[in-house]
Coordinates of N, CA and C in Angstrom, one line a residue:
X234 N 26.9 1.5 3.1 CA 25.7 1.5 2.4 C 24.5 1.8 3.3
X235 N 24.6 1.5 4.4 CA 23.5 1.8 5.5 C 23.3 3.2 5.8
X236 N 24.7 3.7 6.0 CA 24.4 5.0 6.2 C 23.4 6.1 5.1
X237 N 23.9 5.8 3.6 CA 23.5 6.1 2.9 C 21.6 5.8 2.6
X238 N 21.2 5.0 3.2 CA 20.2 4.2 3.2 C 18.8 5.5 4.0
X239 N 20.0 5.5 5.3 CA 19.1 6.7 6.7 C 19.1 7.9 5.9
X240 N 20.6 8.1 5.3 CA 20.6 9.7 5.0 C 18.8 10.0 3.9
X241 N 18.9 8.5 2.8 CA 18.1 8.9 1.6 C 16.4 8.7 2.1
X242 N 16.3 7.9 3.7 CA 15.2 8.2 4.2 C 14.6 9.4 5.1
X243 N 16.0 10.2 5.3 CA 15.7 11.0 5.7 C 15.1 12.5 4.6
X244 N 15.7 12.3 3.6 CA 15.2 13.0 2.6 C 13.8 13.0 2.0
X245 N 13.4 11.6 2.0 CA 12.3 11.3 2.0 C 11.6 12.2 2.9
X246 N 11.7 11.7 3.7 CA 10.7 11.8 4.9 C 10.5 13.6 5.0
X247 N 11.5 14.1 4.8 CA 11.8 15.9 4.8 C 10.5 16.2 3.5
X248 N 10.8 15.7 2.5 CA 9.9 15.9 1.1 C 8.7 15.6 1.6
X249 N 8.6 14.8 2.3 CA 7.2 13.8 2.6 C 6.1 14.6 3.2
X250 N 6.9 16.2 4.1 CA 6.0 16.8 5.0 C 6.2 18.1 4.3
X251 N 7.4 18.1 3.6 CA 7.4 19.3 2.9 C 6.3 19.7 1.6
X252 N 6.3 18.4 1.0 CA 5.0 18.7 0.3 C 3.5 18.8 0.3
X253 N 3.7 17.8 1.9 CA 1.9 17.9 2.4 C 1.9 19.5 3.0
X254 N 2.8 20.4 3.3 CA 2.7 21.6 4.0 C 2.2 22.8 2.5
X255 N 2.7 22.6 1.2 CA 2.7 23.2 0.3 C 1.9 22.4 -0.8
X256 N 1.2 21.5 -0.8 CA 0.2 21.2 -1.4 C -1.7 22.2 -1.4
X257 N -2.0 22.2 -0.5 CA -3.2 23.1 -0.1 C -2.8 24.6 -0.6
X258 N -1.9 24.5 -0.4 CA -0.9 26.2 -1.3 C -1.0 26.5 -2.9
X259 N -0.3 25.3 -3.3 CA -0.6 25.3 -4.6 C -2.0 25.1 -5.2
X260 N -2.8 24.5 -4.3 CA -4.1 24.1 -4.8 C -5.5 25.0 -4.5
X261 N -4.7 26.1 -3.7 CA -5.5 27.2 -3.6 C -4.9 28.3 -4.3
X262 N -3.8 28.6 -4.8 CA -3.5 29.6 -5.9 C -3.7 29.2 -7.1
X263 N -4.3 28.1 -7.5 CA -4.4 27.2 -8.7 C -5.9 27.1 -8.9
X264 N -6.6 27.2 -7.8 CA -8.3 27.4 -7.8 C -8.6 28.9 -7.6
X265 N -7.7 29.8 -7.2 CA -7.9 31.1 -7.7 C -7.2 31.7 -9.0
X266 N -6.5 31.3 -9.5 CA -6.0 32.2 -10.6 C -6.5 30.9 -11.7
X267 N -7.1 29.5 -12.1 CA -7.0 28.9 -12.8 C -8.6 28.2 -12.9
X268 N -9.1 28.4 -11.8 CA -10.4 28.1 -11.6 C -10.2 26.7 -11.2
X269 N -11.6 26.2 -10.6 CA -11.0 25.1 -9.5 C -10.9 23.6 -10.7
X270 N -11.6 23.9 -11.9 CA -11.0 22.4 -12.8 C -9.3 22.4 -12.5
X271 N -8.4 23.2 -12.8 CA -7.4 23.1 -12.1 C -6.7 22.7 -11.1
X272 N -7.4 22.6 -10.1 CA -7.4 21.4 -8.7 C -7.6 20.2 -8.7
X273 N -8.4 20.0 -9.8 CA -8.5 18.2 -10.1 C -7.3 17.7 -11.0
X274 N -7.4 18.9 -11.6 CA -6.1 18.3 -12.8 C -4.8 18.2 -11.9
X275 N -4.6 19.2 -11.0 CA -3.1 19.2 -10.1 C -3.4 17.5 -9.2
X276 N -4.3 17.0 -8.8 CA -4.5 16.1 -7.9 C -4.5 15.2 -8.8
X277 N -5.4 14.8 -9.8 CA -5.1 14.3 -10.7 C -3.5 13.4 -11.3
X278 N -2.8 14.8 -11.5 CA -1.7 14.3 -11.8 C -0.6 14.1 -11.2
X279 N -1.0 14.3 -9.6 CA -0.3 13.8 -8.2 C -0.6 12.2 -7.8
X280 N -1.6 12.0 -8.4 CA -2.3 10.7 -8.2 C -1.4 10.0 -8.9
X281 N -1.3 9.8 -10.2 CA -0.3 9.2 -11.7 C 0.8 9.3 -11.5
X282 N 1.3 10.1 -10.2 CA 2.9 10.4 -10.4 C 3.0 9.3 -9.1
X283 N 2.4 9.2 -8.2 CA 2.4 8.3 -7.0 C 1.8 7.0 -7.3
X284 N 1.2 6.7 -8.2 CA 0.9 5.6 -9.0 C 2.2 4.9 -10.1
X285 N 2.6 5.9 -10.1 CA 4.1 5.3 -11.3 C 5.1 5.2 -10.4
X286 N 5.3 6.1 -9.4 CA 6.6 5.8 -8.1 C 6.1 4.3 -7.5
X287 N 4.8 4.0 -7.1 CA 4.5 2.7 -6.5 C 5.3 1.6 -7.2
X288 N 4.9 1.9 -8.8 CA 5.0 0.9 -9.9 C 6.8 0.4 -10.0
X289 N 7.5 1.9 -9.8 CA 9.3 1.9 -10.1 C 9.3 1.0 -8.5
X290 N 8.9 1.3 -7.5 CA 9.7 0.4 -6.1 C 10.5 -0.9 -6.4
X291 N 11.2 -1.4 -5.9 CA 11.9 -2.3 -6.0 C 12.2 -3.0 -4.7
X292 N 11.4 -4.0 -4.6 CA 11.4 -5.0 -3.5 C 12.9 -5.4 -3.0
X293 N 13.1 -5.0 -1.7 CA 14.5 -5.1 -0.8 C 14.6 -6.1 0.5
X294 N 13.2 -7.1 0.1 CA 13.6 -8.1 1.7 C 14.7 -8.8 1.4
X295 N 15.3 -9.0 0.3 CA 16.5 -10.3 -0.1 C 17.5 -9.8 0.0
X296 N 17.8 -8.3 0.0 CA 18.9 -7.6 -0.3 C 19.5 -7.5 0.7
X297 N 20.7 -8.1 0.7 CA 21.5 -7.9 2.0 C 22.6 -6.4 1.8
X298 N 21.9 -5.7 2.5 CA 23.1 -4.0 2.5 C 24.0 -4.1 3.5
X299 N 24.5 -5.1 4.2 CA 26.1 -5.2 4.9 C 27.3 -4.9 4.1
X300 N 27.1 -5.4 2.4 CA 27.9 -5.8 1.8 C 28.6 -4.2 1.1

């Protein structure tokens, strides 16, 4: 289970930089082909999406993963 634990933090963590690298990307093809209201809405609805991931977490201090 542990292993599986590193592997799925590692994924994280890859996503994590992957998307701060290609965010300013999308948000400047999206303020040029869409006009910049478009950049609030893409932020916008990055905000709600990391607002509802906060909400799904599921507290793991009790959880023993040896098992």
């Amino acid at each position: 289970m542990c292993h599986i634990l590193k592997i799925v933090e590692g994924i994280a963590a890859g996503a994590k930089y992957f998307i701060a690298k290609v965010s300013p990307t999308i948000a400047t093809w999206l303020a040029d082909n869409w006009g910049i209201k478009s950049v609030g809405l893409y932020l916008g609805t990055m905000a709600i999406a990391c607002f509802i991931t906060l909400l799904t977490i599921i507290e793991t201090k009790d959880v023993d993963f040896t098992k």
